[in-house]
Short mmCIF file of C-alpha atoms and ligand atoms in Angstrom, two decimals:
data_model
loop_
_atom_site.label_atom_id
_atom_site.label_comp_id
_atom_site.label_asym_id
_atom_site.label_seq_id
_atom_site.Cartn_x
_atom_site.Cartn_y
_atom_site.Cartn_z
CA MET A 143 51.95 48.77 68.47
CA LYS A 144 53.92 51.94 67.62
CA LYS A 145 57.13 50.06 69.69
CA LYS A 146 59.65 52.58 68.80
CA MET A 147 57.53 55.52 69.93
CA VAL A 148 56.49 53.55 72.94
CA THR A 149 60.14 53.27 73.14
CA ALA A 150 61.61 56.79 72.90
CA LEU A 151 58.70 57.03 75.75
CA LEU A 152 60.46 54.58 77.71
CA ALA A 153 63.89 56.42 77.67
CA VAL A 154 62.50 59.82 78.15
CA SER A 155 59.79 58.42 81.12
CA MET A 156 63.33 56.43 82.32
CA LEU A 157 65.00 59.97 82.45
CA ALA A 158 62.52 61.89 84.14
CA GLY A 159 62.57 59.64 86.55
CA LEU A 160 58.91 58.71 85.58
CA SER A 161 57.52 54.86 86.05
CA ALA A 162 57.75 52.74 83.27
CA VAL A 163 55.46 50.56 83.88
CA ASN A 164 53.22 53.73 83.70
CA VAL A 165 53.56 54.33 79.95
CA MET A 166 54.00 52.07 79.38
CA ALA A 167 50.12 50.23 80.45
CA ALA A 168 49.03 53.79 79.34
CA ASP A 169 49.86 53.08 76.00
CA ASP A 170 47.92 49.75 75.86
CA ASP A 171 45.15 50.31 76.49
CA THR A 172 44.21 52.19 73.11
CA ILE A 173 43.42 51.18 70.09
CA THR A 174 45.32 52.57 67.54
CA VAL A 175 43.07 52.81 64.64
CA GLY A 176 43.81 53.97 60.60
CA PHE A 177 40.48 55.27 58.96
CA SER A 178 40.39 55.26 55.27
CA GLN A 179 37.51 57.35 54.28
CA VAL A 180 36.21 57.43 50.65
CA GLY A 181 35.39 62.22 50.55
CA ALA A 182 33.55 64.07 51.71
CA GLU A 183 31.64 64.01 48.11
CA SER A 184 28.10 63.91 49.76
CA ASP A 185 25.50 64.43 53.31
CA TRP A 186 25.25 60.85 53.88
CA ARG A 187 29.32 60.67 54.00
CA THR A 188 30.64 63.56 56.18
CA ALA A 189 27.34 62.13 58.92
CA ASN A 190 29.44 59.23 58.44
CA THR A 191 32.92 60.22 59.31
CA GLU A 192 31.22 62.39 62.01
CA SER A 193 29.92 58.68 63.51
CA MET A 194 33.13 57.71 62.44
CA LYS A 195 35.29 60.42 64.78
CA SER A 196 33.03 60.54 67.53
CA THR A 197 33.18 56.43 68.17
CA PHE A 198 36.85 56.19 67.24
CA SER A 199 37.78 59.50 70.35
CA GLU A 200 40.22 58.97 72.57
CA ASP A 201 37.97 59.44 75.57
CA ASN A 202 37.04 55.83 74.08
CA GLY A 203 40.32 55.11 75.07
CA TYR A 204 41.14 55.14 71.31
CA GLU A 205 43.47 56.62 68.52
CA LEU A 206 42.27 57.28 65.55
CA ILE A 207 44.26 58.39 62.65
CA PHE A 208 41.83 58.98 59.97
CA ASP A 209 42.81 60.18 55.93
CA ASP A 210 40.02 61.22 53.50
CA ALA A 211 41.49 59.91 49.91
CA GLN A 212 38.88 62.82 47.17
CA GLN A 213 37.79 60.11 45.96
CA LYS A 214 40.45 58.62 44.70
CA GLN A 215 41.47 54.46 44.92
CA GLU A 216 44.94 55.51 44.80
CA ASN A 217 45.23 57.60 47.59
CA GLN A 218 43.56 55.48 49.33
CA LEU A 219 46.40 52.19 48.81
CA THR A 220 49.02 55.38 50.25
CA ALA A 221 46.53 55.68 53.11
CA ILE A 222 46.77 51.84 54.35
CA ARG A 223 50.57 51.31 53.66
CA ASN A 224 50.75 54.64 55.93
CA PHE A 225 48.80 52.86 58.80
CA ILE A 226 50.83 49.59 57.75
CA GLN A 227 54.58 51.18 58.71
CA GLN A 228 52.65 52.93 61.78
CA GLU A 229 51.36 49.82 62.86
CA VAL A 230 48.09 50.26 63.86
CA ASP A 231 46.46 48.21 65.66
CA TYR A 232 43.17 47.88 63.37
CA ILE A 233 42.67 49.55 59.31
CA VAL A 234 39.03 50.27 59.24
CA LEU A 235 37.86 50.42 54.95
CA ALA A 236 35.80 52.65 52.91
CA PRO A 237 36.10 51.68 50.07
CA VAL A 238 34.92 53.74 47.07
CA THR A 239 35.34 51.48 44.11
CA GLU A 240 34.89 47.19 44.34
CA THR A 241 37.70 46.46 42.81
CA GLY A 242 42.21 46.84 42.46
CA TRP A 243 41.93 46.17 46.44
CA ASP A 244 44.09 42.29 46.40
CA THR A 245 47.49 43.68 47.22
CA VAL A 246 47.55 46.09 49.53
CA LEU A 247 45.15 44.13 51.49
CA GLN A 248 47.29 40.70 51.07
CA GLU A 249 49.71 42.98 52.59
CA ALA A 250 48.32 43.95 55.56
CA LYS A 251 47.10 40.63 56.16
CA ASP A 252 50.64 40.07 56.35
CA ALA A 253 51.76 42.76 58.44
CA GLY A 254 49.66 40.84 60.79
CA ILE A 255 46.56 43.74 61.17
CA PRO A 256 43.51 43.00 60.68
CA VAL A 257 40.76 45.12 57.75
CA ILE A 258 37.42 45.66 58.68
CA ILE A 259 35.02 47.08 55.40
CA VAL A 260 32.68 50.00 56.06
CA ASP A 261 30.14 50.60 53.85
CA ARG A 262 30.93 49.57 50.00
CA MET A 263 32.79 46.46 49.65
CA VAL A 264 35.50 44.76 47.99
CA ASP A 265 35.53 42.55 45.09
CA VAL A 266 38.59 40.50 46.18
CA SER A 267 39.24 37.54 45.64
CA ASP A 268 40.15 35.27 49.32
CA ASP A 269 37.63 36.43 51.08
CA SER A 270 40.40 36.32 54.27
CA LEU A 271 41.29 39.43 53.35
CA TYR A 272 39.34 41.17 55.66
CA THR A 273 38.14 40.55 58.60
CA ALA A 274 35.00 42.14 58.51
CA TRP A 275 32.23 43.09 56.87
CA VAL A 276 28.98 46.87 57.69
CA GLY A 277 27.61 48.17 55.14
CA SER A 278 23.83 48.37 53.68
CA ASN A 279 21.47 46.31 50.57
CA PHE A 280 22.25 48.27 48.09
CA LYS A 281 20.79 46.29 45.01
CA LEU A 282 17.50 45.93 48.45
CA GLU A 283 17.54 49.91 48.32
CA GLY A 284 16.37 50.04 44.61
CA GLN A 285 14.52 47.02 44.66
CA LYS A 286 12.55 48.88 47.17
CA ALA A 287 12.42 51.75 45.71
CA MET A 288 11.43 50.66 42.70
CA ALA A 289 8.24 48.34 44.05
CA TRP A 290 7.70 51.60 45.92
CA LEU A 291 7.34 53.94 42.02
CA ASP A 292 4.89 50.95 40.49
CA ALA A 293 2.42 50.78 43.41
CA TYR A 294 2.98 54.69 43.44
CA LEU A 295 2.35 55.02 39.52
CA GLU A 296 -0.48 51.89 39.90
CA ALA A 297 -2.23 54.03 42.91
CA LYS A 298 -2.46 56.88 40.33
CA GLY A 299 -3.99 55.68 37.63
CA ARG A 300 -0.49 55.91 35.82
CA GLY A 301 -0.49 52.37 35.83
CA ASP A 302 -0.67 51.90 32.06
CA GLU A 303 0.92 54.46 30.31
CA GLU A 304 4.48 54.97 29.22
CA ILE A 305 7.02 56.01 32.32
CA ASN A 306 10.24 57.59 30.79
CA LEU A 307 13.26 57.19 33.83
CA VAL A 308 16.65 59.20 33.96
CA ASP A 309 18.91 56.84 36.75
CA ILE A 310 21.78 59.55 37.13
CA GLN A 311 24.27 57.30 39.34
CA GLY A 312 26.61 57.06 41.63
CA THR A 313 30.37 56.38 41.64
CA ILE A 314 30.63 54.10 38.76
CA GLY A 315 32.26 50.73 40.65
CA ALA A 316 31.16 51.67 44.10
CA SER A 317 28.72 49.06 45.73
CA ALA A 318 26.14 52.01 45.85
CA GLN A 319 25.64 52.80 42.59
CA ILE A 320 25.85 49.26 41.41
CA GLY A 321 22.95 47.52 44.00
CA ARG A 322 21.14 50.47 42.63
CA THR A 323 21.22 50.74 38.76
CA GLU A 324 20.54 46.87 39.22
CA GLY A 325 18.02 48.00 41.41
CA LEU A 326 16.31 50.28 38.62
CA GLU A 327 17.05 48.50 35.56
CA GLU A 328 15.47 44.96 36.55
CA ALA A 329 12.71 46.61 37.95
CA ALA A 330 11.99 48.53 34.24
CA LYS A 331 12.41 45.93 32.59
CA GLU A 332 9.54 44.08 34.54
CA ASN A 333 7.56 47.41 34.55
CA GLY A 334 8.41 47.95 30.84
CA TRP A 335 9.99 51.10 31.87
CA ASN A 336 12.08 53.33 30.25
CA ILE A 337 15.48 54.35 30.90
CA VAL A 338 16.32 57.15 28.13
CA ASP A 339 19.55 58.07 29.98
CA GLN A 340 21.29 56.87 32.11
CA GLN A 341 24.57 58.54 33.58
CA THR A 342 27.31 59.41 37.09
CA GLY A 343 26.88 61.94 39.04
CA GLU A 344 29.60 61.47 41.17
CA PHE A 345 27.21 61.00 44.15
CA THR A 346 27.90 65.14 44.60
CA GLN A 347 25.27 67.63 43.76
CA ALA A 348 27.45 69.42 41.60
CA LYS A 349 27.42 66.82 38.89
CA GLY A 350 23.99 65.82 39.72
CA GLN A 351 23.42 68.91 38.44
CA GLU A 352 25.44 69.23 35.15
CA VAL A 353 24.37 65.96 34.24
CA MET A 354 20.65 66.82 34.74
CA GLU A 355 20.97 70.00 32.83
CA SER A 356 22.50 68.23 30.17
CA MET A 357 20.18 65.22 29.77
CA LEU A 358 17.05 68.32 29.61
CA LYS A 359 18.20 69.46 27.31
CA LYS A 360 18.23 66.54 25.38
CA HIS A 361 14.80 64.07 26.49
CA ASP A 362 11.66 66.28 27.17
CA ASN A 363 9.79 63.54 28.19
CA ILE A 364 11.11 62.30 31.27
CA ASN A 365 8.51 61.96 34.03
CA VAL A 366 11.18 60.43 36.91
CA VAL A 367 14.25 61.29 37.80
CA TYR A 368 15.49 58.07 40.37
CA CYS A 369 18.59 59.80 42.06
CA GLU A 370 21.68 57.72 43.81
CA ASN A 371 21.62 60.38 46.88
CA ASP A 372 19.93 63.02 47.88
CA ASN A 373 22.97 65.63 46.74
CA GLU A 374 22.51 64.34 42.99
CA ALA A 375 18.78 65.02 43.44
CA PHE A 376 19.58 68.44 45.89
CA GLY A 377 21.12 69.81 41.51
CA ALA A 378 18.89 67.96 40.00
CA ILE A 379 15.94 69.45 41.59
CA ASP A 380 17.87 73.06 40.94
CA ALA A 381 18.52 71.96 37.07
CA ILE A 382 14.73 71.22 36.20
CA GLU A 383 12.81 73.72 38.03
CA ALA A 384 16.04 76.28 36.34
CA ALA A 385 14.48 74.86 33.20
CA GLY A 386 10.52 76.22 34.12
CA LYS A 387 9.96 72.01 34.79
CA LYS A 388 7.70 71.54 38.10
CA VAL A 389 8.99 68.72 40.37
CA GLY A 390 6.36 66.71 42.63
CA PRO A 391 3.45 65.10 42.95
CA ASP A 392 1.48 68.03 41.16
CA GLY A 393 4.31 68.66 38.84
CA ASP A 394 6.37 67.15 35.83
CA ILE A 395 8.23 64.90 37.21
CA LEU A 396 8.74 62.95 40.25
CA VAL A 397 12.84 62.12 42.00
CA MET A 398 13.00 60.14 44.22
CA SER A 399 16.80 59.47 46.16
CA PHE A 400 18.98 58.05 48.60
CA ASP A 401 20.64 58.12 51.73
CA THR A 402 17.76 59.81 54.09
CA THR A 403 19.79 62.36 54.78
CA ASN A 404 18.30 65.64 57.40
CA ALA A 405 18.27 67.71 54.18
CA GLY A 406 17.12 64.42 51.87
CA LEU A 407 14.25 64.53 54.34
CA THR A 408 12.84 68.52 54.14
CA ASP A 409 12.84 68.39 50.65
CA THR A 410 10.40 65.24 50.65
CA LEU A 411 8.08 66.98 52.79
CA SER A 412 7.66 69.37 50.84
CA GLY A 413 7.77 66.62 47.57
CA LYS A 414 10.46 67.66 45.50
CA ILE A 415 11.72 64.49 46.45
CA ILE A 416 8.52 61.56 46.13
CA CYS A 417 9.98 58.38 47.92
CA ASN A 418 13.52 58.34 49.30
CA THR A 419 15.42 55.56 50.60
CA GLU A 420 17.26 54.92 54.11
CA CYS A 421 20.63 54.51 53.30
CA ASN A 422 22.26 54.49 57.50
CA PRO A 423 25.35 56.20 57.79
CA LEU A 424 25.95 55.50 61.61
CA HIS A 425 28.45 52.76 60.85
CA GLY A 426 31.41 54.25 64.07
CA PRO A 427 29.03 51.93 66.86
CA ARG A 428 28.65 48.94 64.24
CA VAL A 429 33.06 48.68 64.06
CA GLN A 430 33.71 49.54 67.68
CA GLU A 431 32.16 46.35 68.45
CA ILE A 432 33.45 44.49 65.85
CA ILE A 433 36.82 45.52 67.35
CA GLU A 434 35.71 45.52 71.55
CA LYS A 435 34.59 41.64 70.21
CA LEU A 436 38.00 40.99 68.21
CA GLU A 437 39.57 42.14 71.29
CA ALA A 438 37.99 40.16 73.26
CA GLY A 439 38.57 36.57 70.91
CA GLU A 440 35.59 36.44 70.29
CA ASP A 441 34.09 35.99 67.08
CA VAL A 442 32.63 38.13 64.16
CA ASP A 443 30.30 38.01 61.32
CA LYS A 444 32.20 38.38 58.15
CA ILE A 445 29.43 40.21 56.57
CA ALA A 446 26.67 42.09 58.58
CA TYR A 447 24.00 44.17 57.08
CA VAL A 448 21.88 47.67 58.41
CA ASP A 449 18.23 47.35 58.47
CA GLU A 450 16.76 50.41 57.12
CA GLU A 451 12.96 53.04 56.89
CA MET A 452 11.36 54.61 54.00
CA PHE A 453 10.09 57.64 53.53
CA ALA A 454 8.08 59.11 50.63
CA PHE A 455 5.45 62.75 50.68
CA ASP A 456 2.57 61.09 51.31
CA ASP A 457 0.88 57.68 52.99
CA THR A 458 -0.23 56.73 48.95
CA VAL A 459 2.16 53.55 49.36
CA LYS A 460 1.77 52.35 53.24
CA THR A 461 4.57 48.58 52.22
CA VAL A 462 5.87 47.44 49.48
CA THR A 463 7.14 43.83 49.24
CA VAL A 464 10.88 43.06 47.56
CA GLY A 465 10.59 39.05 47.48
CA ASP A 466 8.69 37.95 50.30
CA LYS A 467 9.62 40.83 52.75
CA ASP A 468 7.18 43.98 53.37
CA PHE A 469 9.41 46.87 54.37
CA ASP A 470 6.69 50.03 55.59
CA VAL A 471 6.82 53.60 54.09
CA THR A 472 7.17 56.01 56.67
CA ALA A 473 4.93 59.47 55.31
CA ILE A 474 7.89 62.01 56.25
CA SER A 475 6.41 64.38 59.38
CA GLN A 476 8.88 67.47 60.49
CA GLU A 477 8.84 65.52 64.03
CA ILE A 478 10.25 61.82 62.68
CA ILE A 479 13.68 65.03 60.67
CA ASP A 480 13.84 66.58 64.61
CA GLY A 481 13.64 63.60 66.26
CA ARG A 482 16.96 61.65 63.42
CA ALA A 483 20.38 60.98 64.39
CA TYR A 484 21.77 62.84 60.68
O1 GYE B 14 25.12 56.58 49.29
C1 GYE B 14 25.96 58.80 49.08
C2 GYE B 14 27.97 58.91 49.09
O2 GYE B 14 28.36 54.61 49.79
C3 GYE B 14 26.56 54.14 50.69
O3 GYE B 14 28.13 56.53 49.13
C4 GYE B 14 27.73 54.96 49.77
C5 GYE B 14 27.10 56.00 49.16
C6 GYE B 14 25.87 57.73 50.02
O4 GYE B 14 28.68 59.46 48.61
O5 GYE B 14 25.94 59.81 50.03
#
């Protein structure tokens, strides 16, 4: 760990007549974590960053080197190489997209630095290039959302209607996009729904709005907008309302979303977002647990999925089934929103 710094501190402390042993001990206890974060594109991401920063605090015995890659993989590659040079104890990577990590993760492995992947996955030829991954089952999220839509339309007597969906996708190539898009496409096929348009909104409100505006100009028959995160939904809702259409249970268009951030659930309470499938961003303590186990020489799970909930505007649909598993759907209330951590 930061050998040059320890040497420098030793020299200074010896000159000052301090105990070199104390300096060594203090430095040895601190665990240095380099965290390469995707960016700050969404409310989800902000909550994720806060979770990491509050967990890997000085008070908790960590030194966190935080790098915001501004949604660019090349920035993440640079950050990881800097972490290796700084001889951090652990590298934590929230990868923007799945591919393109083999070389830099091999460099980390050669340097003997364990890499923990959070949130989205990496697609590497050799799984030993990372120690552990923790995040969400994005395909399952999409499947749950679609099972909800199927049950909702059925309950509203619209089971036999022609249904036209548009998909505002996340960052193309990100696990959250890949899984949620897959969940939608498979369900559309099964149920005979039309996906009339599909474009990326880059997980941002501004792009979500822009994409929705262009879709509304091209199609006058949209029944459902499937937004792959809350911020895209905020932009889409603005665009729909600006075009003179109404969102919500009694409106022209149903907006669906993922993340269940505070603002997202507030829009769910009003029905602007009809169904919101949780994606939990509070990964700080989960990564900390992995690091603590590694420090203690214990085994860690290679892959760990987080349990997630579902919220809807009302209780029309109380449970959904995906495969052989049932998932509860909670009708959102202000009390629930106030009691949540993000
Ligand atoms: O849904 C979105 C964020 O990868 C799960 O990234 C994450 C996604 C999340 O920008 O809001």
